[in-house]
Amino acid sequence: MKYQAVIFDLDGVICFTDKYHYLAWKEMADELGIYFDEKINNRLRGVSRMESLEIILEKYDKALSEEEKFALAEKKNKTYVKLLGKMTKNDLSKEVKETLDTLRESGFQLAIGSSSKNTKFILERLGLDHYFDAISDGTNISRSKPDPEVFLKAAEFLQKKPQQCLVVEDAKAGVIAAGRGGFDSAGLGEAAACREVTYSMNSFSDLLKIVKENQSGM
Ligand code: B16
Ligand code: MG
């Protein structure tokens, strides 16, 4: 059996919080008079909070101190967390839940590998707290994707080698991170079109076909 575990990115794979990221960054950008649109928001996929802020500040002509930047990121996060409060178990699609359950029943270990420091709160909103065997997120890493740290930590928490895990991603940075860590990857959306991705998917449940092709007896 090629894979024994699946490591899932969170935003863009298990759930979709881009709209909340967008609204929260937009509020901050508007207050500072910075141009911000959905296209710029797309560049923030899989990127850490402080790196996202730097991308938004490319359109700002004033220099800010590290303290000021940190305060802006904190403010954005407060707005974002408030918006996340609107999420309910209904934001978890039937397709995602059924696929996760099938993988679990087939004996795979399941983990999260996300850049978000709000991972645990989001999982709680979705009714997935205590569901995963391991969670590696923005709170336990010092380098963000495309560095492989978040996935290497997830594999370490599961006590698996990278070659035994499949990473599921929606962002190019995540696919590159997986490759650099020695993981195969399955991509959705932008990640599916990436040259570096191992398997391209049209929808989340395609994962079942991928693991079946790599495993006897499922
Ligand atoms: P936070 P992922 C990423 O999550 C998001 O895609 C990205 O837009 C966000 O900036 C990053 O988390 C940090 O999130 O501000 O909540 O710590 O795709 O790696 O699950
Ligand atoms: Mg993502």
PDB file of C-alpha atoms and ligand atoms in Angstrom:
ATOM      1  CA  MET A   1       0.000   0.000   0.000  1.00  0.00           C
ATOM      2  CA  LYS A   2       1.607   3.221  -1.190  1.00  0.00           C
ATOM      3  CA  TYR A   3      -0.129   5.709   1.117  1.00  0.00           C
ATOM      4  CA  GLN A   4      -1.017   5.186   4.755  1.00  0.00           C
ATOM      5  CA  ALA A   5      -2.066   8.728   5.563  1.00  0.00           C
ATOM      6  CA  VAL A   6      -3.606  11.777   3.912  1.00  0.00           C
ATOM      7  CA  ILE A   7      -2.635  15.316   4.961  1.00  0.00           C
ATOM      8  CA  PHE A   8      -5.211  17.962   4.074  1.00  0.00           C
ATOM      9  CA  ASP A   9      -4.726  21.648   3.611  1.00  0.00           C
ATOM     10  CA  LEU A  10      -7.690  23.406   5.245  1.00  0.00           C
ATOM     11  CA  ASP A  11      -8.754  26.597   3.422  1.00  0.00           C
ATOM     12  CA  GLY A  12      -9.716  25.767  -0.158  1.00  0.00           C
ATOM     13  CA  VAL A  13      -9.741  22.002   0.470  1.00  0.00           C
ATOM     14  CA  ILE A  14     -11.849  21.113   3.523  1.00  0.00           C
ATOM     15  CA  CYS A  15     -13.652  24.461   3.638  1.00  0.00           C
ATOM     16  CA  PHE A  16     -13.804  27.843   1.921  1.00  0.00           C
ATOM     17  CA  THR A  17     -12.980  30.873   4.009  1.00  0.00           C
ATOM     18  CA  ASP A  18     -11.567  33.073   1.204  1.00  0.00           C
ATOM     19  CA  LYS A  19     -14.677  35.257   1.330  1.00  0.00           C
ATOM     20  CA  TYR A  20     -14.067  35.992   5.018  1.00  0.00           C
ATOM     21  CA  HIS A  21     -10.334  36.628   4.433  1.00  0.00           C
ATOM     22  CA  TYR A  22     -11.337  38.953   1.600  1.00  0.00           C
ATOM     23  CA  LEU A  23     -13.861  40.933   3.655  1.00  0.00           C
ATOM     24  CA  ALA A  24     -11.474  41.299   6.600  1.00  0.00           C
ATOM     25  CA  TRP A  25      -8.488  42.399   4.458  1.00  0.00           C
ATOM     26  CA  LYS A  26     -10.772  44.684   2.432  1.00  0.00           C
ATOM     27  CA  GLU A  27     -11.944  46.453   5.592  1.00  0.00           C
ATOM     28  CA  MET A  28      -8.326  47.028   6.656  1.00  0.00           C
ATOM     29  CA  ALA A  29      -7.258  48.131   3.155  1.00  0.00           C
ATOM     30  CA  ASP A  30     -10.191  50.550   2.837  1.00  0.00           C
ATOM     31  CA  GLU A  31      -9.306  52.164   6.167  1.00  0.00           C
ATOM     32  CA  LEU A  32      -5.775  52.800   4.892  1.00  0.00           C
ATOM     33  CA  GLY A  33      -6.956  53.806   1.407  1.00  0.00           C
ATOM     34  CA  ILE A  34      -5.157  50.842  -0.220  1.00  0.00           C
ATOM     35  CA  TYR A  35      -6.489  49.338  -3.456  1.00  0.00           C
ATOM     36  CA  PHE A  36      -7.505  45.702  -2.886  1.00  0.00           C
ATOM     37  CA  ASP A  37      -9.552  43.353  -5.045  1.00  0.00           C
ATOM     38  CA  GLU A  38     -10.414  39.661  -5.471  1.00  0.00           C
ATOM     39  CA  LYS A  39      -7.441  39.167  -7.795  1.00  0.00           C
ATOM     40  CA  ILE A  40      -5.012  40.323  -5.087  1.00  0.00           C
ATOM     41  CA  ASN A  41      -6.961  38.202  -2.580  1.00  0.00           C
ATOM     42  CA  ASN A  42      -6.280  35.136  -4.758  1.00  0.00           C
ATOM     43  CA  ARG A  43      -2.545  35.692  -4.303  1.00  0.00           C
ATOM     44  CA  LEU A  44      -3.048  35.202  -0.537  1.00  0.00           C
ATOM     45  CA  ARG A  45      -4.108  31.551  -0.897  1.00  0.00           C
ATOM     46  CA  GLY A  46      -1.990  29.367   1.382  1.00  0.00           C
ATOM     47  CA  VAL A  47       0.232  32.335   2.289  1.00  0.00           C
ATOM     48  CA  SER A  48       0.778  33.209   5.974  1.00  0.00           C
ATOM     49  CA  ARG A  49      -0.961  36.170   7.617  1.00  0.00           C
ATOM     50  CA  MET A  50       2.128  38.436   7.741  1.00  0.00           C
ATOM     51  CA  GLU A  51       3.137  37.539   4.169  1.00  0.00           C
ATOM     52  CA  SER A  52      -0.428  38.282   3.052  1.00  0.00           C
ATOM     53  CA  LEU A  53      -0.158  41.718   4.658  1.00  0.00           C
ATOM     54  CA  GLU A  54       3.115  42.380   2.798  1.00  0.00           C
ATOM     55  CA  ILE A  55       1.389  41.552  -0.515  1.00  0.00           C
ATOM     56  CA  ILE A  56      -1.430  44.016   0.287  1.00  0.00           C
ATOM     57  CA  LEU A  57       1.074  46.687   1.323  1.00  0.00           C
ATOM     58  CA  GLU A  58       2.718  46.519  -2.135  1.00  0.00           C
ATOM     59  CA  LYS A  59       0.013  49.054  -3.077  1.00  0.00           C
ATOM     60  CA  TYR A  60       0.747  51.327  -0.089  1.00  0.00           C
ATOM     61  CA  ASP A  61       3.241  54.144  -0.447  1.00  0.00           C
ATOM     62  CA  LYS A  62       3.982  54.771   3.255  1.00  0.00           C
ATOM     63  CA  ALA A  63       6.601  52.810   5.211  1.00  0.00           C
ATOM     64  CA  LEU A  64       5.304  51.035   8.306  1.00  0.00           C
ATOM     65  CA  SER A  65       7.222  49.804  11.351  1.00  0.00           C
ATOM     66  CA  GLU A  66       7.097  46.118  12.307  1.00  0.00           C
ATOM     67  CA  GLU A  67       4.858  47.061  15.268  1.00  0.00           C
ATOM     68  CA  GLU A  68       2.418  48.876  13.006  1.00  0.00           C
ATOM     69  CA  LYS A  69       2.325  45.900  10.619  1.00  0.00           C
ATOM     70  CA  PHE A  70       1.718  43.506  13.485  1.00  0.00           C
ATOM     71  CA  ALA A  71      -1.134  45.705  14.772  1.00  0.00           C
ATOM     72  CA  LEU A  72      -2.743  45.734  11.304  1.00  0.00           C
ATOM     73  CA  ALA A  73      -2.502  41.945  11.023  1.00  0.00           C
ATOM     74  CA  GLU A  74      -4.041  41.595  14.502  1.00  0.00           C
ATOM     75  CA  LYS A  75      -6.886  43.919  13.578  1.00  0.00           C
ATOM     76  CA  LYS A  76      -7.585  42.014  10.368  1.00  0.00           C
ATOM     77  CA  ASN A  77      -7.561  38.751  12.307  1.00  0.00           C
ATOM     78  CA  LYS A  78     -10.119  40.064  14.808  1.00  0.00           C
ATOM     79  CA  THR A  79     -12.498  40.922  11.947  1.00  0.00           C
ATOM     80  CA  TYR A  80     -11.773  37.542  10.305  1.00  0.00           C
ATOM     81  CA  VAL A  81     -12.416  35.533  13.480  1.00  0.00           C
ATOM     82  CA  LYS A  82     -15.684  37.406  14.015  1.00  0.00           C
ATOM     83  CA  LEU A  83     -16.738  36.442  10.464  1.00  0.00           C
ATOM     84  CA  LEU A  84     -15.682  32.809  11.050  1.00  0.00           C
ATOM     85  CA  GLY A  85     -18.240  32.799  13.871  1.00  0.00           C
ATOM     86  CA  LYS A  86     -20.897  32.708  11.120  1.00  0.00           C
ATOM     87  CA  MET A  87     -19.674  29.294   9.970  1.00  0.00           C
ATOM     88  CA  THR A  88     -21.691  26.247  10.935  1.00  0.00           C
ATOM     89  CA  LYS A  89     -21.569  22.506  10.332  1.00  0.00           C
ATOM     90  CA  ASN A  90     -23.515  23.243   7.115  1.00  0.00           C
ATOM     91  CA  ASP A  91     -20.330  24.793   5.688  1.00  0.00           C
ATOM     92  CA  LEU A  92     -18.843  21.302   5.556  1.00  0.00           C
ATOM     93  CA  SER A  93     -20.009  19.723   2.302  1.00  0.00           C
ATOM     94  CA  LYS A  94     -21.526  16.264   2.205  1.00  0.00           C
ATOM     95  CA  GLU A  95     -18.913  15.272  -0.401  1.00  0.00           C
ATOM     96  CA  VAL A  96     -16.005  16.269   1.860  1.00  0.00           C
ATOM     97  CA  LYS A  97     -17.455  14.580   4.957  1.00  0.00           C
ATOM     98  CA  GLU A  98     -18.332  11.353   3.137  1.00  0.00           C
ATOM     99  CA  THR A  99     -14.916  11.175   1.475  1.00  0.00           C
ATOM    100  CA  LEU A 100     -13.162  11.729   4.811  1.00  0.00           C
ATOM    101  CA  ASP A 101     -15.316   9.049   6.451  1.00  0.00           C
ATOM    102  CA  THR A 102     -14.611   6.555   3.638  1.00  0.00           C
ATOM    103  CA  LEU A 103     -10.867   7.171   3.908  1.00  0.00           C
ATOM    104  CA  ARG A 104     -11.026   6.720   7.668  1.00  0.00           C
ATOM    105  CA  GLU A 105     -13.046   3.476   7.346  1.00  0.00           C
ATOM    106  CA  SER A 106     -10.463   2.231   4.821  1.00  0.00           C
ATOM    107  CA  GLY A 107      -7.749   2.584   7.453  1.00  0.00           C
ATOM    108  CA  PHE A 108      -6.030   5.816   6.443  1.00  0.00           C
ATOM    109  CA  GLN A 109      -4.734   8.194   9.042  1.00  0.00           C
ATOM    110  CA  LEU A 110      -5.964  11.723   8.443  1.00  0.00           C
ATOM    111  CA  ALA A 111      -4.196  14.969   9.299  1.00  0.00           C
ATOM    112  CA  ILE A 112      -4.408  18.703   8.674  1.00  0.00           C
ATOM    113  CA  GLY A 113      -1.463  20.706   7.278  1.00  0.00           C
ATOM    114  CA  SER A 114      -2.594  24.346   7.180  1.00  0.00           C
ATOM    115  CA  SER A 115      -0.864  27.737   7.355  1.00  0.00           C
ATOM    116  CA  SER A 116      -3.768  29.093   9.392  1.00  0.00           C
ATOM    117  CA  LYS A 117      -3.386  29.952  13.058  1.00  0.00           C
ATOM    118  CA  ASN A 118      -7.185  29.698  13.268  1.00  0.00           C
ATOM    119  CA  THR A 119      -7.258  26.016  12.228  1.00  0.00           C
ATOM    120  CA  LYS A 120      -8.639  24.659  15.511  1.00  0.00           C
ATOM    121  CA  PHE A 121     -11.410  27.281  15.631  1.00  0.00           C
ATOM    122  CA  ILE A 122     -12.404  26.592  12.005  1.00  0.00           C
ATOM    123  CA  LEU A 123     -12.489  22.818  12.624  1.00  0.00           C
ATOM    124  CA  GLU A 124     -14.662  23.432  15.673  1.00  0.00           C
ATOM    125  CA  ARG A 125     -17.104  25.533  13.623  1.00  0.00           C
ATOM    126  CA  LEU A 126     -17.314  22.702  11.063  1.00  0.00           C
ATOM    127  CA  GLY A 127     -17.930  20.081  13.750  1.00  0.00           C
ATOM    128  CA  LEU A 128     -14.560  18.450  12.973  1.00  0.00           C
ATOM    129  CA  ASP A 129     -12.826  19.096  16.281  1.00  0.00           C
ATOM    130  CA  HIS A 130     -11.259  15.804  17.466  1.00  0.00           C
ATOM    131  CA  TYR A 131     -11.813  14.281  13.988  1.00  0.00           C
ATOM    132  CA  PHE A 132      -8.223  14.311  12.691  1.00  0.00           C
ATOM    133  CA  ASP A 133      -5.387  12.134  13.963  1.00  0.00           C
ATOM    134  CA  ALA A 134      -2.975  15.081  13.870  1.00  0.00           C
ATOM    135  CA  ILE A 135      -3.080  18.828  13.280  1.00  0.00           C
ATOM    136  CA  SER A 136      -0.101  20.778  12.014  1.00  0.00           C
ATOM    137  CA  ASP A 137      -0.897  24.451  11.472  1.00  0.00           C
ATOM    138  CA  GLY A 138       0.316  28.034  11.648  1.00  0.00           C
ATOM    139  CA  THR A 139       0.815  27.713  15.411  1.00  0.00           C
ATOM    140  CA  ASN A 140       3.555  25.060  15.183  1.00  0.00           C
ATOM    141  CA  ILE A 141       5.664  26.277  12.261  1.00  0.00           C
ATOM    142  CA  SER A 142       8.210  29.024  11.741  1.00  0.00           C
ATOM    143  CA  ARG A 143       8.388  28.865   7.921  1.00  0.00           C
ATOM    144  CA  SER A 144       5.313  28.916   5.712  1.00  0.00           C
ATOM    145  CA  LYS A 145       4.532  27.174   2.404  1.00  0.00           C
ATOM    146  CA  PRO A 146       6.304  26.700  -0.048  1.00  0.00           C
ATOM    147  CA  ASP A 147       8.573  25.536   2.795  1.00  0.00           C
ATOM    148  CA  PRO A 148       7.604  21.922   3.614  1.00  0.00           C
ATOM    149  CA  GLU A 149       7.722  22.417   7.418  1.00  0.00           C
ATOM    150  CA  VAL A 150       3.938  22.257   8.000  1.00  0.00           C
ATOM    151  CA  PHE A 151       3.632  18.904   6.168  1.00  0.00           C
ATOM    152  CA  LEU A 152       6.837  17.443   7.643  1.00  0.00           C
ATOM    153  CA  LYS A 153       5.463  18.224  11.108  1.00  0.00           C
ATOM    154  CA  ALA A 154       2.120  16.595  10.232  1.00  0.00           C
ATOM    155  CA  ALA A 155       3.952  13.432   9.093  1.00  0.00           C
ATOM    156  CA  GLU A 156       6.063  13.508  12.252  1.00  0.00           C
ATOM    157  CA  PHE A 157       2.906  13.818  14.425  1.00  0.00           C
ATOM    158  CA  LEU A 158       1.477  10.785  12.592  1.00  0.00           C
ATOM    159  CA  GLN A 159       4.815   8.963  12.869  1.00  0.00           C
ATOM    160  CA  LYS A 160       4.862   8.404   9.108  1.00  0.00           C
ATOM    161  CA  LYS A 161       7.481   9.026   6.435  1.00  0.00           C
ATOM    162  CA  PRO A 162       6.617  11.656   3.768  1.00  0.00           C
ATOM    163  CA  GLN A 163       6.536   8.883   1.132  1.00  0.00           C
ATOM    164  CA  GLN A 164       3.708   7.214   3.097  1.00  0.00           C
ATOM    165  CA  CYS A 165       1.530  10.360   3.035  1.00  0.00           C
ATOM    166  CA  LEU A 166      -0.473  12.072   0.307  1.00  0.00           C
ATOM    167  CA  VAL A 167      -0.885  15.868   0.612  1.00  0.00           C
ATOM    168  CA  VAL A 168      -4.113  17.480  -0.660  1.00  0.00           C
ATOM    169  CA  GLU A 169      -3.791  21.146  -1.664  1.00  0.00           C
ATOM    170  CA  ASP A 170      -5.553  23.982  -3.487  1.00  0.00           C
ATOM    171  CA  ALA A 171      -2.566  26.359  -3.689  1.00  0.00           C
ATOM    172  CA  LYS A 172       0.553  26.221  -5.846  1.00  0.00           C
ATOM    173  CA  ALA A 173       2.685  27.136  -2.809  1.00  0.00           C
ATOM    174  CA  GLY A 174       1.275  24.056  -1.051  1.00  0.00           C
ATOM    175  CA  VAL A 175       2.008  21.709  -3.960  1.00  0.00           C
ATOM    176  CA  ILE A 176       5.595  22.984  -4.098  1.00  0.00           C
ATOM    177  CA  ALA A 177       5.903  22.588  -0.315  1.00  0.00           C
ATOM    178  CA  ALA A 178       4.706  18.985  -0.595  1.00  0.00           C
ATOM    179  CA  GLY A 179       7.227  18.197  -3.352  1.00  0.00           C
ATOM    180  CA  ARG A 180      10.102  19.765  -1.416  1.00  0.00           C
ATOM    181  CA  GLY A 181       9.204  17.640   1.603  1.00  0.00           C
ATOM    182  CA  GLY A 182       9.198  14.400  -0.415  1.00  0.00           C
ATOM    183  CA  PHE A 183       5.378  14.064  -0.479  1.00  0.00           C
ATOM    184  CA  ASP A 184       3.132  13.214  -3.425  1.00  0.00           C
ATOM    185  CA  SER A 185       0.321  15.729  -3.839  1.00  0.00           C
ATOM    186  CA  ALA A 186      -3.257  15.831  -5.093  1.00  0.00           C
ATOM    187  CA  GLY A 187      -4.387  19.241  -6.298  1.00  0.00           C
ATOM    188  CA  LEU A 188      -7.736  21.005  -6.557  1.00  0.00           C
ATOM    189  CA  GLY A 189      -8.419  24.254  -8.428  1.00  0.00           C
ATOM    190  CA  GLU A 190      -5.228  26.284  -9.063  1.00  0.00           C
ATOM    191  CA  ALA A 191      -3.173  23.421  -7.617  1.00  0.00           C
ATOM    192  CA  ALA A 192      -4.652  20.924 -10.102  1.00  0.00           C
ATOM    193  CA  ALA A 193      -3.146  22.929 -12.953  1.00  0.00           C
ATOM    194  CA  CYS A 194       0.293  23.030 -11.374  1.00  0.00           C
ATOM    195  CA  ARG A 195       3.180  21.365 -13.211  1.00  0.00           C
ATOM    196  CA  GLU A 196       4.535  20.015  -9.920  1.00  0.00           C
ATOM    197  CA  VAL A 197       1.346  18.255  -8.774  1.00  0.00           C
ATOM    198  CA  THR A 198       1.300  14.427  -8.692  1.00  0.00           C
ATOM    199  CA  TYR A 199      -2.483  14.017  -9.253  1.00  0.00           C
ATOM    200  CA  SER A 200      -4.957  16.584 -10.603  1.00  0.00           C
ATOM    201  CA  MET A 201      -8.494  16.420  -9.217  1.00  0.00           C
ATOM    202  CA  ASN A 202     -11.778  17.910 -10.415  1.00  0.00           C
ATOM    203  CA  SER A 203     -13.488  17.397  -7.116  1.00  0.00           C
ATOM    204  CA  PHE A 204     -12.686  16.286  -3.580  1.00  0.00           C
ATOM    205  CA  SER A 205     -14.114  12.773  -3.941  1.00  0.00           C
ATOM    206  CA  ASP A 206     -11.586  12.047  -6.749  1.00  0.00           C
ATOM    207  CA  LEU A 207      -9.279  11.278  -3.833  1.00  0.00           C
ATOM    208  CA  LEU A 208     -10.977   7.915  -3.411  1.00  0.00           C
ATOM    209  CA  LYS A 209     -10.007   6.920  -6.971  1.00  0.00           C
ATOM    210  CA  ILE A 210      -6.423   8.063  -6.400  1.00  0.00           C
ATOM    211  CA  VAL A 211      -5.917   6.071  -3.221  1.00  0.00           C
ATOM    212  CA  LYS A 212      -7.720   3.054  -4.705  1.00  0.00           C
ATOM    213  CA  GLU A 213      -5.338   3.002  -7.687  1.00  0.00           C
ATOM    214  CA  ASN A 214      -2.459   2.964  -5.226  1.00  0.00           C
ATOM    215  CA  GLN A 215      -3.811   0.402  -2.835  1.00  0.00           C
ATOM    216  CA  SER A 216      -4.912  -3.178  -3.153  1.00  0.00           C
ATOM    217  CA  GLY A 217      -8.028  -4.256  -1.303  1.00  0.00           C
ATOM    218  CA  MET A 218      -9.999  -0.962  -1.135  1.00  0.00           C
TER     219      MET A 218
HETATM  220  P1  B16 B   1      -4.589  32.856   9.418  1.00  0.00           P
HETATM  221  P2  B16 B   1      -4.422  27.078   4.328  1.00  0.00           P
HETATM  222  C1  B16 B   1      -4.159  29.698   4.768  1.00  0.00           C
HETATM  223  O1  B16 B   1      -4.790  28.483   5.038  1.00  0.00           O
HETATM  224  C2  B16 B   1      -5.030  30.563   3.864  1.00  0.00           C
HETATM  225  O2  B16 B   1      -5.184  29.962   2.588  1.00  0.00           O
HETATM  226  C3  B16 B   1      -4.386  31.910   3.686  1.00  0.00           C
HETATM  227  O3  B16 B   1      -5.204  32.741   2.884  1.00  0.00           O
HETATM  228  C4  B16 B   1      -4.177  32.550   5.077  1.00  0.00           C
HETATM  229  O4  B16 B   1      -3.495  33.808   4.942  1.00  0.00           O
HETATM  230  C5  B16 B   1      -3.333  31.598   5.943  1.00  0.00           C
HETATM  231  O5  B16 B   1      -3.991  30.355   6.037  1.00  0.00           O
HETATM  232  C6  B16 B   1      -3.115  32.149   7.331  1.00  0.00           C
HETATM  233  O6  B16 B   1      -4.364  32.191   7.985  1.00  0.00           O
HETATM  234  O7  B16 B   1      -4.564  34.337   9.260  1.00  0.00           O
HETATM  235  O8  B16 B   1      -5.918  32.309   9.836  1.00  0.00           O
HETATM  236  O9  B16 B   1      -3.473  32.369  10.318  1.00  0.00           O
HETATM  237  O10 B16 B   1      -4.860  27.215   2.908  1.00  0.00           O
HETATM  238  O11 B16 B   1      -2.932  26.831   4.499  1.00  0.00           O
HETATM  239  O12 B16 B   1      -5.275  26.104   5.106  1.00  0.00           O
HETATM  240 MG    MG B   2      -5.375  26.310   0.966  1.00  0.00          MG
END
